[in-house]
mmCIF file of C-alpha atoms in Angstrom:
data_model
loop_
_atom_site.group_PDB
_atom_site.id
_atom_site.type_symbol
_atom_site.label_atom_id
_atom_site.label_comp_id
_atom_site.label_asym_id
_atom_site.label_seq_id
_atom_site.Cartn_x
_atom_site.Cartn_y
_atom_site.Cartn_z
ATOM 1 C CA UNK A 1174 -10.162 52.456 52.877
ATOM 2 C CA UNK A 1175 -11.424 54.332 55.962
ATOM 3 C CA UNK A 1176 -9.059 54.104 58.830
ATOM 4 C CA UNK A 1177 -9.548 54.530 62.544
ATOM 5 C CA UNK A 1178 -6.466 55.442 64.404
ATOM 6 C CA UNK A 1179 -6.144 55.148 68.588
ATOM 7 C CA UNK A 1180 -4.048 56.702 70.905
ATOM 8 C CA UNK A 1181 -2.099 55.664 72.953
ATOM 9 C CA UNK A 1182 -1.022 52.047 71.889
ATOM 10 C CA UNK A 1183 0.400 50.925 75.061
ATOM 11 C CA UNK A 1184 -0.268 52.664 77.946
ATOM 12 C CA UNK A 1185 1.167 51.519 81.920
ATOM 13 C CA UNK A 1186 -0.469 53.335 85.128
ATOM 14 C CA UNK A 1187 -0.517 53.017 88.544
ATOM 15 C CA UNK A 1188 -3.320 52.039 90.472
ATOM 16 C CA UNK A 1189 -6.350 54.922 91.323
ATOM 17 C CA UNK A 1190 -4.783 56.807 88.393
ATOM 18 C CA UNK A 1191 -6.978 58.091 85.054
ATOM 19 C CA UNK A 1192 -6.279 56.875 81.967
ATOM 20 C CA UNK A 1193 -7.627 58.809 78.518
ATOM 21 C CA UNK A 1194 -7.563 57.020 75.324
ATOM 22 C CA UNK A 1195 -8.186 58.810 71.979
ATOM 23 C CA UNK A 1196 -10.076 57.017 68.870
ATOM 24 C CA UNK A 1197 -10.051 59.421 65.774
ATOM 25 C CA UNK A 1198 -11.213 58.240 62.322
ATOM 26 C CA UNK A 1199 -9.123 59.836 60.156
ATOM 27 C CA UNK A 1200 -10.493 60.198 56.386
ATOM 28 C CA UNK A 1201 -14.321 60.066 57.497
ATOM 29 C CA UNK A 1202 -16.795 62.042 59.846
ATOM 30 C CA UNK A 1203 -18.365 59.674 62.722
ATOM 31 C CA UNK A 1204 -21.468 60.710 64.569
ATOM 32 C CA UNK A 1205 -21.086 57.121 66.263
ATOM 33 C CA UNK A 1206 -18.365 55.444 67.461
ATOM 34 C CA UNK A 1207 -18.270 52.089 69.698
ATOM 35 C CA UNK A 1208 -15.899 51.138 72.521
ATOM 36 C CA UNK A 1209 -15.562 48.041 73.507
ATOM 37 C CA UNK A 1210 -13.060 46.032 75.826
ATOM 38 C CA UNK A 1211 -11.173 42.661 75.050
ATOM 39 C CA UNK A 1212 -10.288 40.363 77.681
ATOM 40 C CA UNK A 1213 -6.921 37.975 77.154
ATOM 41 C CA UNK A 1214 -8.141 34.634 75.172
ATOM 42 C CA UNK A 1215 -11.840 36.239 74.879
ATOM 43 C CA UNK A 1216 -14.342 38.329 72.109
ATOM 44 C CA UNK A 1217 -14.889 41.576 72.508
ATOM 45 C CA UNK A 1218 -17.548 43.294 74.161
ATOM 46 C CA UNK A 1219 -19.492 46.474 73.551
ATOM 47 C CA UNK A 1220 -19.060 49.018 76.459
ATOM 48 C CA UNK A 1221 -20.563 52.216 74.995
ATOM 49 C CA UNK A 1222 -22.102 53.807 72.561
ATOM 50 C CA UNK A 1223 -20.307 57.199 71.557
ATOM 51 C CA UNK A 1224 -22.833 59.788 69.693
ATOM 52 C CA UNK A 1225 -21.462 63.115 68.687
ATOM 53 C CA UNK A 1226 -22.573 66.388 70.566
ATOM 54 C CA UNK A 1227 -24.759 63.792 72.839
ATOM 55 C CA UNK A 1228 -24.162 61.679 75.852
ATOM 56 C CA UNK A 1229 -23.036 58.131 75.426
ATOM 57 C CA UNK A 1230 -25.028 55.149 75.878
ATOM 58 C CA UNK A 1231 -23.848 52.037 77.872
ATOM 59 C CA UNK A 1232 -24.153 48.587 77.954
ATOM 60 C CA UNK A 1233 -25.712 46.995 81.330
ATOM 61 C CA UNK A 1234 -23.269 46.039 83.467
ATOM 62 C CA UNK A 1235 -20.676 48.903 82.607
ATOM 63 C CA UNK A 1236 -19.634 51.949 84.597
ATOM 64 C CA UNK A 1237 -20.247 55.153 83.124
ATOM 65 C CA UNK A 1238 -19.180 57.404 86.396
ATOM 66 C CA UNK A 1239 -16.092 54.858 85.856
ATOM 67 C CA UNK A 1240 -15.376 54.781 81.821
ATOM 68 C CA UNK A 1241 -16.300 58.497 80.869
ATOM 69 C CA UNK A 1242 -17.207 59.153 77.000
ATOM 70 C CA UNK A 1243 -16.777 61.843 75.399
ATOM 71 C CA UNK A 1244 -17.845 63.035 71.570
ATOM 72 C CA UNK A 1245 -16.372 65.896 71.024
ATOM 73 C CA UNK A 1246 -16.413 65.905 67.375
ATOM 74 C CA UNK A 1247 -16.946 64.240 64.251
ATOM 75 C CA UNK A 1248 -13.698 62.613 64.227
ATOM 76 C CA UNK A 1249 -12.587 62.354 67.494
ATOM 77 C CA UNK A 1250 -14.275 59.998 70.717
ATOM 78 C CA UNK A 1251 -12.023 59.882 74.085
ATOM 79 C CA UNK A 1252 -12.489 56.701 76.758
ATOM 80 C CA UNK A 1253 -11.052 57.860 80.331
ATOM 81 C CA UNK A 1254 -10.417 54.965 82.795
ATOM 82 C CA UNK A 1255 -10.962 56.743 85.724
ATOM 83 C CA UNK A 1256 -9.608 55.466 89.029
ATOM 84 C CA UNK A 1257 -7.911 52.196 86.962
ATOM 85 C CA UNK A 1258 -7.808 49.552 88.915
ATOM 86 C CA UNK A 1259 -6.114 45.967 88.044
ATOM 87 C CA UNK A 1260 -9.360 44.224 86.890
ATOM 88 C CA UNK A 1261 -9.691 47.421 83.919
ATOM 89 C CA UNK A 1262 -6.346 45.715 82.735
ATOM 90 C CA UNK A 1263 -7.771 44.984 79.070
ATOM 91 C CA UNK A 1264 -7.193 45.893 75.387
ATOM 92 C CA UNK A 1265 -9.485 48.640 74.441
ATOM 93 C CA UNK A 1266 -10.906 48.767 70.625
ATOM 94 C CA UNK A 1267 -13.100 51.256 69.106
ATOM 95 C CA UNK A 1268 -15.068 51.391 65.677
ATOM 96 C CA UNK A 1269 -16.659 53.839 63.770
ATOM 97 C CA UNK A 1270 -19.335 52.831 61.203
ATOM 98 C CA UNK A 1271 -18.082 55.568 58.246
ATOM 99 C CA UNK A 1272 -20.616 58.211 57.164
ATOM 100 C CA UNK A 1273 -22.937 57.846 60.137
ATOM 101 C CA UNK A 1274 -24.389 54.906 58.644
ATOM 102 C CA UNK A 1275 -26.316 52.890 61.616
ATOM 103 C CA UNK A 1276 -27.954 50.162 59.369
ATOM 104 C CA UNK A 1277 -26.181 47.158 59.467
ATOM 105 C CA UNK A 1278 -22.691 47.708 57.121
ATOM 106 C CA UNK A 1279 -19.265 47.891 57.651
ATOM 107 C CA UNK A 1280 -17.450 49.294 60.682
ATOM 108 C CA UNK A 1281 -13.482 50.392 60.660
ATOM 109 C CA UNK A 1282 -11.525 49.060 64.187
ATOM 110 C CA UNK A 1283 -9.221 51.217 65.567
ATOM 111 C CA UNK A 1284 -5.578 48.839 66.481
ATOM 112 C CA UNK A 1285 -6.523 48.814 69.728
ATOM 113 C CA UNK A 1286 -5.069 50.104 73.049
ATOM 114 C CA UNK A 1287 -3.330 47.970 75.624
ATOM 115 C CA UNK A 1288 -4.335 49.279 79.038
ATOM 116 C CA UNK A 1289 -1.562 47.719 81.852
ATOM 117 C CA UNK A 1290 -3.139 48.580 85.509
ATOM 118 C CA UNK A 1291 -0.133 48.073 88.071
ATOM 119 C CA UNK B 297 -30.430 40.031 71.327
ATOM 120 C CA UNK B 298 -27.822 37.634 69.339
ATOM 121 C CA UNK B 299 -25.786 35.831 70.233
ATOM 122 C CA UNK B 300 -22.658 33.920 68.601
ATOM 123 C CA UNK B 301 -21.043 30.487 68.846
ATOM 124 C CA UNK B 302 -17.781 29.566 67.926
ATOM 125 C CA UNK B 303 -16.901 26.157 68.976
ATOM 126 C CA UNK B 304 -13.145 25.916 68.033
ATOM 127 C CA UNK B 305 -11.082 28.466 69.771
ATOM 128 C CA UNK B 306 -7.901 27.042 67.847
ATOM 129 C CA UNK B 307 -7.757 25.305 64.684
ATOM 130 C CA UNK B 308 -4.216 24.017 63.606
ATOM 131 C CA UNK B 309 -3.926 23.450 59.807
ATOM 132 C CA UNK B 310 -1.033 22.276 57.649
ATOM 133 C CA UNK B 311 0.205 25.085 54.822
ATOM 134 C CA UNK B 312 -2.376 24.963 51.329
ATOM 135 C CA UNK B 313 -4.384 22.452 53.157
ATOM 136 C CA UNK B 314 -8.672 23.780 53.005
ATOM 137 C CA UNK B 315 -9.791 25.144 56.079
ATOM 138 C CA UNK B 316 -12.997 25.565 57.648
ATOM 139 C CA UNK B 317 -13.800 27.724 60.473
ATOM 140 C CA UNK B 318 -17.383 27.229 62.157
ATOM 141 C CA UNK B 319 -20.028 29.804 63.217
ATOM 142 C CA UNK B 320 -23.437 29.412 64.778
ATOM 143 C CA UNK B 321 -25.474 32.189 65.956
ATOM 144 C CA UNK B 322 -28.566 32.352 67.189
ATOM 145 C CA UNK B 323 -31.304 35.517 66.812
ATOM 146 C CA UNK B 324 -34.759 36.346 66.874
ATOM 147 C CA UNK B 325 -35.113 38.790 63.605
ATOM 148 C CA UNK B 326 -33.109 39.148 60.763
ATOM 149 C CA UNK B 327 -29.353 39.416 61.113
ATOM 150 C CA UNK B 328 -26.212 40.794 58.940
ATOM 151 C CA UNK B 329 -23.116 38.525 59.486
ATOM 152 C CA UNK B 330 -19.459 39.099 59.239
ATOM 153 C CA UNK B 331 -16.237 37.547 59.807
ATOM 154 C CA UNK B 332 -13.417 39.921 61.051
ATOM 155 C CA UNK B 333 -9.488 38.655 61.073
ATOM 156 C CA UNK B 334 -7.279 40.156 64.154
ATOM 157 C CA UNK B 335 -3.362 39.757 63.425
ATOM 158 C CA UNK B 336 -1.432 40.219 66.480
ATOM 159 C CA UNK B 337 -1.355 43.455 68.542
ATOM 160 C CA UNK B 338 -3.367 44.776 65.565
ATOM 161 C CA UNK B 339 -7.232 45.656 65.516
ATOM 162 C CA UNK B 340 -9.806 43.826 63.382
ATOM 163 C CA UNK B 341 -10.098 43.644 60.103
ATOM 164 C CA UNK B 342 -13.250 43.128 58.002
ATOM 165 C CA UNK B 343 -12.967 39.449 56.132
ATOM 166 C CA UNK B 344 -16.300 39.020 53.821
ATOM 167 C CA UNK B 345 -20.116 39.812 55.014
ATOM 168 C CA UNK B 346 -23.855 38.989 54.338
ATOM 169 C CA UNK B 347 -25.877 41.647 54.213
ATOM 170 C CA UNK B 348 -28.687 39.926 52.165
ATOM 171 C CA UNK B 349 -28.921 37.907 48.429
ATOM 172 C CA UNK B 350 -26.602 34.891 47.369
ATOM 173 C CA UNK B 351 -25.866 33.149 50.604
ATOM 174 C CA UNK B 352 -22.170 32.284 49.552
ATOM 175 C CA UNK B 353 -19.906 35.397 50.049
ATOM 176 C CA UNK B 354 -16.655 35.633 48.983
ATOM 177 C CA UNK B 355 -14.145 38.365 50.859
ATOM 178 C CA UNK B 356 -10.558 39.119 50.844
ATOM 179 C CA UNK B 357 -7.320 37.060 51.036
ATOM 180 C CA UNK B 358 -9.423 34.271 49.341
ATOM 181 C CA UNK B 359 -11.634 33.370 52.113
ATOM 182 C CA UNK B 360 -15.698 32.826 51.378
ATOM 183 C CA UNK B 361 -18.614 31.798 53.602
ATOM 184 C CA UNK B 362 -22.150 30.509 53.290
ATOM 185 C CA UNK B 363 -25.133 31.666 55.294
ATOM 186 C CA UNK B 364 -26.746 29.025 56.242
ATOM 187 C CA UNK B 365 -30.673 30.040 57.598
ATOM 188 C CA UNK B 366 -32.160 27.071 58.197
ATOM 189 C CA UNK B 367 -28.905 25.979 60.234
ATOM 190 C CA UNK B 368 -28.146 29.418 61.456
ATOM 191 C CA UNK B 369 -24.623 29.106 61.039
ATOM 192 C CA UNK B 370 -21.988 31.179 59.241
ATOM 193 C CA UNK B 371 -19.055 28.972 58.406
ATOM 194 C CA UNK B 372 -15.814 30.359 56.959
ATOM 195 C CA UNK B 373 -13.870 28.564 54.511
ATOM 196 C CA UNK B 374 -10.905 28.748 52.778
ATOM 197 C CA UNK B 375 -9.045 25.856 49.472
ATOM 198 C CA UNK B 376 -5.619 26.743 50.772
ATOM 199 C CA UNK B 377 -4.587 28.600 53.452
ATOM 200 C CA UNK B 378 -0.821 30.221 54.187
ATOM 201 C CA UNK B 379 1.592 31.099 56.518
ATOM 202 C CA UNK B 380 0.108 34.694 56.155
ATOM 203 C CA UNK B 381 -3.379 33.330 57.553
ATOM 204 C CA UNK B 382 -2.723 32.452 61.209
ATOM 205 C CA UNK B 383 -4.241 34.986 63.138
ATOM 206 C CA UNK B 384 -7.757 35.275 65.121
ATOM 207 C CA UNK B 385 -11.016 35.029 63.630
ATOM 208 C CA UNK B 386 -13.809 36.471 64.673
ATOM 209 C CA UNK B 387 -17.578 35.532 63.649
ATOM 210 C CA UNK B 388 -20.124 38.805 63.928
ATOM 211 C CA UNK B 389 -23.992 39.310 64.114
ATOM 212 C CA UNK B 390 -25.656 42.760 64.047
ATOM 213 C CA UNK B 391 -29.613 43.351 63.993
ATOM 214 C CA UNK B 392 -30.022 43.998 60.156
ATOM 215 C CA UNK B 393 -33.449 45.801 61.455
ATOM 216 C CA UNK B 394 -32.097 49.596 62.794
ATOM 217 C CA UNK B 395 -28.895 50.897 64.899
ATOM 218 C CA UNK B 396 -25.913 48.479 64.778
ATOM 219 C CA UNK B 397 -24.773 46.672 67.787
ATOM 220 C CA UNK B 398 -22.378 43.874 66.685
ATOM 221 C CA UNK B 399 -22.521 41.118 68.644
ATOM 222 C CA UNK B 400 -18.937 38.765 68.701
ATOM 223 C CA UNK B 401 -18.179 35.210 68.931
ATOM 224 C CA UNK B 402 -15.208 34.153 71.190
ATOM 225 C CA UNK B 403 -12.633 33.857 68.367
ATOM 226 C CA UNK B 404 -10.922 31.353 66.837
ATOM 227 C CA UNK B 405 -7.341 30.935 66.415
ATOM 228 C CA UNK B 406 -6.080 29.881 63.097
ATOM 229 C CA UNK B 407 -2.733 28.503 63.224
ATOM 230 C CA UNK B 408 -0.868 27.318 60.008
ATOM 231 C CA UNK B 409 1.949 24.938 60.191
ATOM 232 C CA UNK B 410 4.404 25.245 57.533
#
């Protein structure tokens, strides 16, 4: 099946550093991709809306001078944490419906990243 | 906008005892629904989902579900469950009518005692 790798895993940075975190799908083309964030003990919620060769779209209530998008391919969306601060401490997950598709159908998670603000 | 209920956020179960994991959601237009497993440190993996036609869906790993319209609920189920089942599980809604935005429920954690 379609897989959607992320990059890095783990990552650990100081505080009023930037943090870049890579989701590539790996055996499909993705015009969209999604980002959202995952709290400890809660769901996860949709930050942003990647689009390929076009500016992302975020959800109310998220930062897009703070969590910077960019498409800069069909396989490849980055998520930079700029400034991190200790509340941005989350797990990260993006998706890619495969093919472009935007009606309603499957969508392939990436395994997360683990974002540790000290 | 949807939104998604899942009252249980852990469910301890004895090993090849029947499970059922709820889901309610609640929309204004037509939905798809899904439910998505999450093993530790992993990402999500798609379970089963209802797109449209029989309202009893069967997925991987043996689990099924039932759509439920005039209750608006989702339910996951499962005759037997194993060690290999304890993990998170999460209960989806997207707007079946144009661009996906998948709306999730809280989670549940499935925990399976041998």
């Amino acid at each position: 099946g379609a897989v959607v790798s992320q990059h890095p895993s783990r990552v650990i940075c100081k505080s009023g550093t930037s943090v870049k975190i890579e989701c590539r799908s790996l055996d499909f083309q993705a015009t969209t991709m999604f980002w959202y964030r995952q709290f400890p003990k809660q769901s996860l919620m949709l930050m942003a809306t990647s689009n390929e060769g076009s500016k992302a779209t975020y959800e109310q209530g998220v930062e897009k001078d703070k969590f910077l998008i960019n498409h800069a391919s069909l396989t490849l969306s980055t998520l930079t944490v700029t400034s991190a601060h200790p509340e941005d401490s989350s797990f990260y997950i993006c998706s890619a419906p495969p093919g472009g598709t935007l009606m309603g159908d499957t969508q392939y998670f990436g395994p997360g990243t683990r974002l540790t603000v000290l | 906008a949807q939104s998604v209920t899942q009252l249980d956020s852990q469910v301890p179960v004895f090993e090849e005892a029947p499970v059922e994991l709820r889901c309610n959601y609640s929309s204004s237009v037509s939905v798809y629904l899904f439910w998505y497993v999450q093993y530790p440190n992993q990402g999500l993996q798609l379970l089963l989902k209802y797109l449209s036609g029989s309202t009893l869906v069967k997925g991987i790993n043996g689990f099924e579900a039932e759509f439920n319209k005039s209750q608006t609920s989702f339910h996951l189920r499962k005759p037997s469950v194993h060690i290999s089942d304890t993990a998170e599980y999460f209960c989806a809604v997207s707007d079946s009518g144009g661009y996906q935005k998948v709306t999730f429920g809280t989670g549940t954690k499935l925990q399976v005692i041998p």
